[in-house]
XYZ file of C-alpha atoms in Angstrom:
623
model
C -42.965 -47.673 0.337
C -42.647 -47.567 4.330
C -40.897 -50.620 5.600
C -43.189 -52.164 8.394
C -41.375 -52.172 11.712
C -41.448 -55.853 12.163
C -39.694 -56.292 8.735
C -37.049 -53.550 10.084
C -36.471 -55.207 13.530
C -35.906 -58.741 11.761
C -33.565 -56.985 9.371
C -31.847 -55.121 12.036
C -31.466 -58.552 14.131
C -30.125 -59.985 11.135
C -27.507 -57.386 10.419
C -26.728 -57.476 14.082
C -25.717 -61.328 14.099
C -24.070 -60.954 10.681
C -21.562 -58.441 12.456
C -22.855 -55.307 10.680
C -22.884 -53.119 13.641
C -23.384 -50.233 11.549
C -26.347 -51.312 9.528
C -27.707 -52.740 12.822
C -27.112 -49.210 14.517
C -28.787 -47.244 11.719
C -32.076 -49.655 11.475
C -32.454 -49.819 15.403
C -32.100 -46.148 15.876
C -34.963 -45.545 13.016
C -37.112 -48.042 14.951
C -36.487 -45.991 18.257
C -37.503 -43.002 16.394
C -40.573 -44.750 14.933
C -41.692 -45.957 18.463
C -39.566 -44.559 21.361
C -42.037 -46.522 23.880
C -40.797 -49.640 22.981
C -38.179 -51.096 25.443
C -37.071 -54.120 23.240
C -35.841 -51.585 20.642
C -33.884 -49.516 23.599
C -32.152 -53.111 24.765
C -31.475 -54.152 21.081
C -29.958 -50.434 20.259
C -27.760 -50.800 23.356
C -25.969 -53.825 21.859
C -24.371 -52.088 18.722
C -23.831 -48.571 20.156
C -19.969 -47.939 20.675
C -19.476 -46.425 24.444
C -20.882 -47.378 27.683
C -22.152 -43.990 28.042
C -24.593 -44.696 25.025
C -25.321 -48.005 26.440
C -26.069 -46.746 29.670
C -28.600 -44.327 28.380
C -30.318 -46.934 26.035
C -30.685 -49.222 29.042
C -32.178 -46.183 31.227
C -34.528 -45.543 28.427
C -35.596 -49.311 28.430
C -35.894 -49.074 32.336
C -37.954 -46.159 32.225
C -40.421 -47.607 29.801
C -40.298 -51.200 31.656
C -39.162 -50.671 35.483
C -39.671 -54.614 35.749
C -36.949 -55.264 32.883
C -34.343 -57.425 34.824
C -32.015 -57.404 31.829
C -31.793 -53.691 31.586
C -31.260 -53.507 35.341
C -28.793 -55.870 35.376
C -26.972 -54.579 32.736
C -27.117 -51.016 34.402
C -25.685 -52.636 37.852
C -22.783 -54.151 36.371
C -22.041 -51.304 34.085
C -21.663 -49.250 37.527
C -24.851 -46.877 36.445
C -26.770 -48.349 39.193
C -26.638 -49.716 42.747
C -27.871 -53.325 43.252
C -30.382 -53.984 45.896
C -31.292 -56.568 48.010
C -30.922 -60.259 46.715
C -29.425 -58.781 43.339
C -26.681 -56.639 45.364
C -25.730 -60.140 46.789
C -25.756 -61.846 43.306
C -23.485 -58.905 41.735
C -21.219 -58.784 44.587
C -20.493 -62.372 44.696
C -20.947 -65.291 42.598
C -22.358 -68.400 44.551
C -20.660 -71.868 44.048
C -24.038 -73.355 43.294
C -26.147 -72.144 40.642
C -29.961 -71.877 41.990
C -32.088 -74.340 39.930
C -35.661 -75.934 40.901
C -35.145 -79.129 42.482
C -38.697 -79.928 42.216
C -40.259 -80.877 38.818
C -43.170 -78.841 37.240
C -46.309 -80.437 37.513
C -47.141 -81.850 33.972
C -50.458 -82.282 32.132
C -51.363 -84.548 29.679
C -48.854 -85.877 27.336
C -45.001 -84.731 28.172
C -45.228 -81.125 27.734
C -42.751 -79.533 30.065
C -43.001 -76.565 32.197
C -39.441 -75.628 32.664
C -38.932 -74.553 36.275
C -36.380 -71.591 35.830
C -37.878 -68.013 35.730
C -35.012 -66.596 34.242
C -35.369 -68.479 31.185
C -37.724 -66.274 29.491
C -35.391 -63.480 29.542
C -32.325 -65.373 27.950
C -33.538 -64.543 24.423
C -32.918 -60.753 24.964
C -29.877 -61.614 27.173
C -28.141 -63.832 24.548
C -28.408 -61.354 21.687
C -26.799 -58.849 23.504
C -23.622 -60.600 23.542
C -22.715 -58.177 20.597
C -22.124 -55.627 23.195
C -18.574 -56.799 23.643
C -18.115 -55.884 19.750
C -19.637 -57.837 16.790
C -17.115 -60.633 15.800
C -16.865 -60.857 12.214
C -17.692 -64.680 11.763
C -14.489 -66.710 10.858
C -15.368 -69.129 7.986
C -19.162 -68.078 8.628
C -21.189 -70.913 7.703
C -18.309 -73.455 8.158
C -18.481 -74.382 11.681
C -21.214 -74.398 13.835
C -22.502 -71.376 15.443
C -20.724 -70.543 18.601
C -22.385 -68.566 21.281
C -20.605 -66.988 24.545
C -20.616 -67.794 28.196
C -19.330 -66.226 31.564
C -16.669 -66.566 33.591
C -13.286 -64.937 34.370
C -10.458 -64.692 31.743
C -7.656 -67.200 32.933
C -5.179 -67.260 30.099
C -3.295 -64.317 28.268
C -3.340 -64.046 24.413
C -0.676 -62.852 22.190
C -0.461 -62.819 18.430
C 2.127 -65.055 16.581
C 3.445 -64.759 13.047
C 1.679 -67.081 10.516
C 3.737 -68.862 7.934
C 1.172 -67.932 5.115
C 2.038 -64.603 3.315
C -0.427 -61.732 3.853
C -2.577 -63.374 6.469
C -1.886 -62.738 10.480
C -1.240 -65.850 12.574
C -3.738 -67.103 14.859
C -3.558 -66.529 18.411
C -1.219 -68.787 20.759
C -3.314 -69.544 24.170
C -0.816 -69.938 27.578
C -1.758 -73.105 28.791
C -3.500 -72.773 32.296
C -2.953 -75.463 34.845
C -5.965 -77.592 34.861
C -6.325 -77.308 38.748
C -6.791 -73.564 38.692
C -9.991 -73.982 36.311
C -11.875 -76.479 37.834
C -13.516 -74.291 40.505
C -15.024 -71.863 38.334
C -18.252 -70.765 39.182
C -21.642 -70.996 37.536
C -23.785 -67.969 36.543
C -26.773 -67.466 39.316
C -30.089 -67.501 38.720
C -30.343 -63.763 39.228
C -27.881 -62.453 36.637
C -28.665 -65.289 34.041
C -30.847 -62.994 31.766
C -27.886 -60.445 32.170
C -26.163 -60.024 28.835
C -22.989 -62.436 28.939
C -20.850 -59.525 28.044
C -21.324 -57.778 31.216
C -20.079 -61.185 33.195
C -16.984 -61.653 31.101
C -13.630 -60.140 32.364
C -12.334 -59.756 28.885
C -12.552 -56.922 26.075
C -12.643 -58.866 22.676
C -11.647 -57.359 19.392
C -13.273 -57.994 16.252
C -12.098 -60.841 14.214
C -10.926 -60.371 10.829
C -12.848 -62.091 7.977
C -10.849 -65.521 7.758
C -8.033 -65.335 4.941
C -8.915 -61.727 4.277
C -5.732 -59.268 4.148
C -6.131 -55.733 5.657
C -6.205 -53.299 2.527
C -7.134 -50.021 3.839
C -6.192 -48.160 0.756
C -8.565 -50.319 -1.481
C -12.342 -49.228 -1.250
C -13.974 -52.106 -3.508
C -11.756 -54.703 -1.288
C -13.437 -53.098 1.733
C -16.617 -52.975 0.359
C -16.183 -56.672 -0.444
C -15.249 -57.327 2.860
C -18.265 -55.620 4.469
C -20.520 -57.218 2.400
C -18.888 -60.954 2.961
C -19.611 -60.165 6.906
C -23.191 -59.161 6.554
C -23.931 -62.496 4.398
C -24.297 -60.701 1.013
C -22.193 -62.867 -1.079
C -23.539 -61.914 -4.272
C -22.495 -58.209 -3.597
C -19.226 -59.061 -2.444
C -18.634 -61.612 -5.255
C -19.272 -58.339 -7.455
C -16.747 -56.406 -5.853
C -14.013 -59.016 -5.343
C -14.595 -59.831 -9.267
C -13.390 -56.261 -9.991
C -10.708 -56.449 -7.371
C -8.904 -59.441 -8.917
C -9.207 -57.923 -12.456
C -7.144 -54.936 -11.241
C -5.020 -56.780 -8.936
C -4.640 -60.372 -10.176
C -1.679 -61.000 -7.811
C -3.584 -61.101 -4.721
C -3.997 -64.676 -3.538
C -6.402 -63.476 -0.788
C -8.994 -61.997 -3.383
C -8.821 -65.105 -5.569
C -9.584 -66.875 -2.057
C -12.366 -64.742 -1.015
C -13.991 -64.940 -4.523
C -14.129 -68.627 -4.508
C -15.405 -68.462 -1.069
C -18.352 -66.008 -2.246
C -18.929 -68.586 -4.859
C -18.761 -71.804 -2.825
C -21.543 -70.313 -0.333
C -23.695 -69.507 -3.093
C -23.786 -72.768 -4.427
C -21.537 -72.136 -7.232
C -18.962 -74.722 -6.575
C -17.596 -75.111 -10.279
C -17.117 -71.565 -10.172
C -15.369 -71.896 -6.772
C -12.601 -74.018 -7.717
C -10.945 -72.079 -10.248
C -10.543 -69.241 -7.762
C -9.004 -71.172 -5.370
C -6.583 -72.704 -7.977
C -5.547 -69.370 -8.721
C -4.951 -68.466 -4.913
C -2.785 -71.624 -4.389
C -1.059 -71.218 -7.751
C -0.114 -67.630 -6.858
C 1.528 -68.334 -3.344
C 0.153 -72.019 -2.035
C -2.324 -69.761 -0.094
C -3.024 -72.271 2.670
C -7.034 -70.822 3.227
C -7.307 -71.514 -0.602
C -6.698 -75.435 0.166
C -9.191 -75.377 2.878
C -11.691 -73.859 0.867
C -11.146 -76.295 -2.141
C -11.427 -79.024 0.468
C -14.836 -78.133 1.402
C -15.896 -77.458 -2.235
C -14.634 -80.964 -3.200
C -16.524 -82.409 -0.364
C -19.728 -81.233 -1.801
C -19.099 -83.486 -4.955
C -17.669 -86.365 -3.105
C -18.480 -86.343 0.487
C -17.493 -89.714 1.544
C -14.117 -89.111 0.050
C -11.769 -86.934 2.179
C -9.836 -84.558 0.074
C -6.163 -84.251 0.716
C -6.471 -80.290 0.445
C -7.003 -80.659 4.423
C -3.239 -81.815 4.621
C -2.233 -79.526 2.016
C -3.696 -76.569 3.845
C -1.827 -77.480 7.011
C 1.435 -78.274 5.139
C 1.079 -74.726 3.867
C 0.435 -73.010 7.048
C 1.116 -75.292 10.033
C -0.597 -72.823 12.133
C -3.886 -72.630 10.613
C -6.326 -74.085 13.223
C -8.958 -73.900 10.812
C -7.714 -76.451 8.816
C -7.329 -78.627 12.064
C -10.780 -78.226 13.209
C -12.573 -78.609 9.885
C -10.462 -81.825 9.373
C -11.385 -83.119 12.670
C -14.890 -82.019 12.378
C -15.019 -84.202 8.900
C -13.585 -87.158 10.871
C -15.870 -86.878 13.754
C -18.770 -87.259 11.488
C -17.344 -90.088 10.405
C -16.853 -91.455 14.013
C -12.819 -92.062 13.258
C -12.313 -90.828 16.807
C -8.641 -91.703 16.811
C -7.618 -90.241 13.839
C -9.478 -86.892 14.796
C -7.814 -87.039 18.304
C -4.545 -87.210 16.415
C -5.286 -84.285 14.065
C -6.160 -82.089 17.179
C -3.239 -83.213 18.901
C -1.072 -82.258 15.909
C -2.634 -78.843 16.417
C -1.680 -78.501 19.756
C 1.922 -79.491 18.980
C 2.097 -77.115 15.943
C 0.979 -74.337 18.266
C -2.368 -73.930 16.913
C -4.050 -75.340 19.996
C -6.891 -72.682 20.591
C -9.207 -73.329 23.188
C -11.892 -74.604 20.655
C -9.387 -77.332 19.570
C -8.779 -78.491 23.328
C -12.857 -78.585 23.359
C -12.860 -80.699 20.355
C -10.200 -82.826 21.515
C -12.409 -83.736 24.459
C -15.069 -84.980 22.619
C -12.514 -87.411 20.634
C -11.252 -88.603 23.744
C -14.486 -89.237 25.329
C -15.748 -91.460 22.443
C -12.220 -93.379 22.844
C -12.757 -93.904 26.600
C -10.215 -91.671 27.380
C -12.161 -90.020 29.901
C -9.704 -88.328 32.320
C -7.817 -86.882 29.581
C -10.880 -85.810 28.004
C -11.893 -83.915 31.228
C -8.123 -82.101 31.279
C -9.029 -81.083 27.682
C -12.037 -79.535 28.255
C -10.955 -77.694 31.213
C -7.800 -76.608 29.331
C -10.453 -75.083 26.458
C -13.052 -73.978 28.562
C -10.651 -72.352 31.333
C -8.629 -70.377 28.622
C -11.464 -68.969 26.878
C -14.529 -68.907 29.541
C -16.580 -67.174 26.699
C -16.887 -70.596 24.554
C -20.048 -71.788 25.344
C -19.406 -75.064 23.419
C -16.576 -75.537 26.188
C -19.217 -75.561 29.399
C -21.041 -78.446 27.503
C -17.646 -80.411 27.184
C -16.745 -79.959 30.728
C -20.345 -80.910 32.008
C -20.212 -84.100 29.683
C -16.527 -85.133 30.720
C -17.695 -85.004 34.460
C -20.812 -86.947 33.539
C -18.608 -89.418 32.017
C -16.652 -89.876 34.856
C -19.935 -89.933 37.137
C -19.077 -87.016 38.939
C -22.428 -85.712 38.419
C -22.481 -83.091 41.018
C -19.251 -81.374 39.197
C -21.218 -81.646 35.878
C -24.302 -79.845 36.741
C -23.162 -76.405 37.178
C -21.294 -76.213 33.525
C -24.393 -77.850 31.854
C -26.911 -75.612 33.759
C -24.905 -72.649 32.419
C -24.926 -74.120 28.697
C -28.697 -74.949 28.754
C -29.316 -71.108 30.322
C -27.512 -69.319 27.357
C -28.533 -72.166 24.386
C -31.992 -73.490 24.972
C -32.337 -74.867 21.434
C -29.505 -77.578 21.410
C -30.917 -80.662 22.616
C -27.504 -82.087 23.566
C -27.274 -79.407 26.877
C -30.869 -80.808 27.850
C -29.824 -84.556 27.510
C -26.512 -84.107 29.170
C -28.148 -82.134 32.097
C -30.986 -84.816 32.540
C -28.260 -87.527 32.518
C -26.099 -85.531 35.323
C -29.488 -84.683 37.364
C -30.374 -88.602 37.288
C -27.099 -89.482 38.677
C -27.490 -86.328 41.269
C -30.644 -88.216 42.432
C -32.856 -85.647 40.952
C -34.546 -88.504 38.697
C -38.118 -86.380 38.296
C -36.442 -83.437 37.146
C -33.763 -85.470 34.662
C -37.226 -86.630 33.136
C -38.413 -82.827 32.853
C -35.193 -82.269 30.909
C -34.806 -85.233 28.828
C -38.626 -84.436 27.890
C -37.287 -81.102 26.814
C -34.787 -82.420 24.466
C -37.035 -84.639 22.935
C -39.610 -81.479 22.456
C -36.676 -80.001 20.677
C -35.492 -82.990 18.688
C -38.013 -85.942 18.512
C -35.943 -88.599 17.594
C -32.869 -87.970 19.582
C -31.240 -91.205 20.986
C -29.308 -89.039 23.609
C -32.578 -87.754 25.401
C -34.005 -91.204 25.461
C -30.779 -92.438 27.008
C -30.886 -89.724 29.496
C -34.484 -90.596 30.311
C -33.734 -94.490 30.583
C -31.185 -93.807 33.186
C -33.365 -91.565 34.973
C -36.129 -94.289 35.296
C -33.595 -96.623 36.246
C -32.676 -94.563 39.407
C -36.409 -94.665 39.930
C -36.295 -98.667 39.488
C -39.007 -98.296 36.582
C -37.460 -101.067 34.375
C -40.239 -101.166 31.621
C -40.340 -97.339 30.956
C -36.418 -97.377 31.026
C -36.534 -100.286 28.443
C -38.951 -98.501 26.375
C -36.406 -95.436 26.064
C -33.569 -97.891 25.347
C -35.088 -99.670 22.602
C -35.842 -96.147 21.071
C -32.125 -94.797 21.800
C -30.877 -97.441 19.753
C -33.486 -97.379 17.028
C -32.066 -93.625 16.650
C -28.548 -93.924 17.468
C -25.499 -95.773 17.655
C -24.492 -98.937 19.737
C -22.522 -97.667 22.880
C -21.296 -98.969 26.262
C -24.038 -96.884 27.856
C -26.728 -97.933 26.013
C -26.129 -101.789 26.534
C -25.133 -101.452 30.182
C -28.385 -99.707 30.698
C -30.130 -102.387 28.786
C -28.896 -105.192 30.986
C -30.118 -103.281 34.212
C -33.494 -102.640 32.492
C -33.991 -106.222 31.747
C -32.896 -107.267 35.426
C -35.236 -105.074 36.853
C -38.143 -106.716 34.835
C -36.939 -109.931 35.618
C -35.691 -111.044 32.325
C -32.097 -112.386 33.971
C -30.861 -114.212 30.681
C -31.497 -111.157 28.260
C -29.835 -109.028 31.256
C -26.734 -111.196 31.211
C -26.621 -110.941 27.398
C -26.414 -107.108 27.643
C -24.201 -106.832 30.380
C -21.685 -109.235 29.170
C -21.541 -106.972 25.792
C -21.109 -104.018 27.738
C -18.043 -105.379 29.727
C -16.226 -106.435 26.502
C -16.811 -103.072 24.994
C -15.063 -101.050 27.653
C -11.525 -100.746 29.069
C -12.512 -98.223 31.885
C -12.210 -100.288 35.027
C -14.819 -98.313 36.947
C -17.277 -99.433 34.201
C -16.145 -103.120 33.869
C -16.826 -103.152 37.914
C -20.170 -101.937 37.688
C -20.742 -104.733 35.059
C -19.581 -107.361 37.569
C -21.853 -105.637 40.063
C -24.996 -106.213 37.834
C -23.723 -109.649 37.068
C -23.406 -110.624 40.712
C -26.872 -109.468 41.443
C -28.306 -111.274 38.527
C -26.341 -114.458 39.668
C -28.134 -113.972 43.200
C -31.283 -113.534 41.767
C -31.577 -116.742 39.464
C -33.659 -119.717 40.398
C -31.664 -121.666 42.110
C -28.952 -118.682 42.623
C -25.895 -119.144 41.149
C -23.912 -118.497 44.410
C -20.353 -119.466 42.995
C -20.631 -117.464 39.925
C -21.660 -114.448 42.187
C -18.782 -114.784 44.647
C -16.570 -114.854 41.909
C -17.862 -111.852 40.241
C -17.575 -109.899 43.421
C -14.113 -111.019 44.256
C -13.379 -109.665 40.395
C -14.533 -105.907 41.832
C -12.246 -105.981 44.578
C -9.427 -107.017 42.433
C -9.993 -104.255 40.126
C -8.003 -100.924 41.062
C -10.417 -98.718 39.378
C -13.522 -99.982 40.908
C -15.445 -97.441 42.662
C -15.750 -96.872 46.723
C -19.693 -97.962 46.081
C -19.024 -100.825 44.343
C -16.127 -102.302 46.414
C -18.424 -101.564 49.836
C -21.111 -103.580 47.925
C -18.954 -106.431 47.130
C -17.574 -106.647 50.574
C -20.802 -106.810 51.816
C -22.256 -109.356 49.610
C -19.310 -111.643 49.943
C -19.867 -111.277 53.877
C -23.113 -112.330 53.204
C -22.505 -115.249 51.175
C -19.278 -116.694 52.533
C -19.386 -115.455 56.210
C -15.924 -114.035 55.728
C -15.101 -110.615 55.685
C -12.756 -110.150 52.588
C -9.488 -108.530 52.946
C -7.996 -105.560 50.464
C -5.339 -108.190 49.207
C -5.604 -109.139 45.620
C -7.047 -112.640 44.753
C -5.343 -114.925 42.457
C -8.639 -114.498 40.124
C -8.506 -112.861 37.184
C -10.539 -109.661 36.933
C -11.160 -110.294 33.204
C -11.829 -113.891 32.868
C -11.751 -115.895 29.605
C -14.612 -117.692 30.993
C -16.906 -114.656 30.994
C -19.877 -115.683 29.260
C -20.450 -113.970 25.903
C -23.499 -112.510 24.436
C -25.989 -115.272 23.028
C -28.720 -115.042 20.276
C -31.127 -116.929 22.203
C -33.721 -114.571 23.804
C -36.704 -115.036 26.115
C -38.443 -111.734 25.880
C -41.414 -111.135 23.875
C -40.577 -109.975 20.448
C -41.699 -106.523 21.377
C -38.818 -106.230 23.663
C -36.167 -107.822 21.946
C -33.577 -105.328 20.597
C -32.923 -105.355 16.835
C -28.901 -106.770 16.452
C -26.414 -103.862 16.636
C -25.722 -104.436 12.673
C -29.287 -103.186 11.631
C -28.954 -100.150 13.383
C -27.875 -97.226 11.225
C -25.859 -94.526 13.094
C -28.073 -91.440 12.234
C -27.124 -89.229 15.015
C -23.364 -89.365 14.753
C -23.132 -88.363 18.757
C -21.686 -90.821 21.239
C -23.443 -90.455 24.858
């Protein structure tokens, strides 16, 4: 029976993404032969051929069929097969500092449907999948981690292999640290190149990554067949090969480990554990400890297995063990332990770029914001093909309220990962802080289209409404953010500001006092004092002395922003008639008399937030 072209096309894409280039090339070649007038087939085929000459031939064929195909044209330009013309020549020759993005929102019709203003986004689907032009990487611990994509920039670190303490397993790479000051000024992908395969934009020639925990055994055909099936995701076939391998070679710990992995990924947990046990018994095989830990978590998800630490003890350079353990801790919101685990990896010499990126997330959730930015820059700069790094850099800049710096990495992230609501939500927050509130609302809507009950998107849109002084819409979104997410400083501060805008000063003071008590970042404390002073001035009658006290505390805090200081000086001059000096006063910036949040509330029941204890943490992501 003849296989329908669409089914074959789907199978070919799956093979390419699974790393089976041979199978993908075979299927795409058959598709091209069956329909040589299909430009998309040619573009996909270009992603799995071996040489630049073949890539150029495929892209030229696509361009002949579709002369307007920008992805094919840009690929040929960057491969040097064609000369850029006009605007495209400028973009290829020099990547500008600022990524071109529409500054005005698209016109919205009924409801909250979003018209995304970037013309290049339609081409991203093809551009992103062409990442395999750089060589399909076998997925390390496939299915273990969240999927990773690639993003463009220049390589700013050197990579040298180091030996591992685990026998029969190559050691992880050692990443040479790069000073953060040299990494900050990387440039984003310009709009004209955003549809181009990312592989063309990265100054790096990656090599295929071996299957995690496997040992090169070229003289054993069954083992090689097992690896090939494993990479392709055909775990049933891989298991059959591995069962034969371990029967003939019972002393190979890697074969027992891989057998356990094939069983685990097919849901045969009871059969996986004996295979992992055997690998551990043979040689304390570190990957087997990790595999057994993941299996035990399926049985007892609320009880962290000791095997995480056993894997690290068996091989201190086993980066995957630190990452999986930290992912478990992050899901439980144990951020301090997660940070310590990732720092342990760095201290042991297993600090890959992804470790630094994950460390940044833990540090943000502990309000170690400058350290989080440094970690994000270190990880993203050392491996500019790691798309998650762009999200980490943008998020850290956003938390530091450096919104202009946050915008370009977040734009790069959403250009190549449009289905992750996090990117749209963080970009929305950065745009709101940059004074582009209407566009911020559009992008928050985009995040909510992807994930309807996404707390971070509601929070981001609330901040955009606050920029527009629309307190009621902000309040509605903030209540949804609390309903679907976790309690954070960002929620509580924004609630204080929203209630202030709608004139409910008692409730505003409750939430501002709570937000001040939750943060150790002086800039944030000062923001709370600003809002609290404004509330005291707005009361009838005004509580002028309390307002003066809060304005003075702002000047006492070293971490107050210049804007907060200027506002404090102006209000103190208006209230006292005296221009304040910059010398510290005797008043304490963190007074014991700070009002505490009370349970007496004046809003109507529909506006009264639920108590924090009643909100289950459904998302697990702190804004």
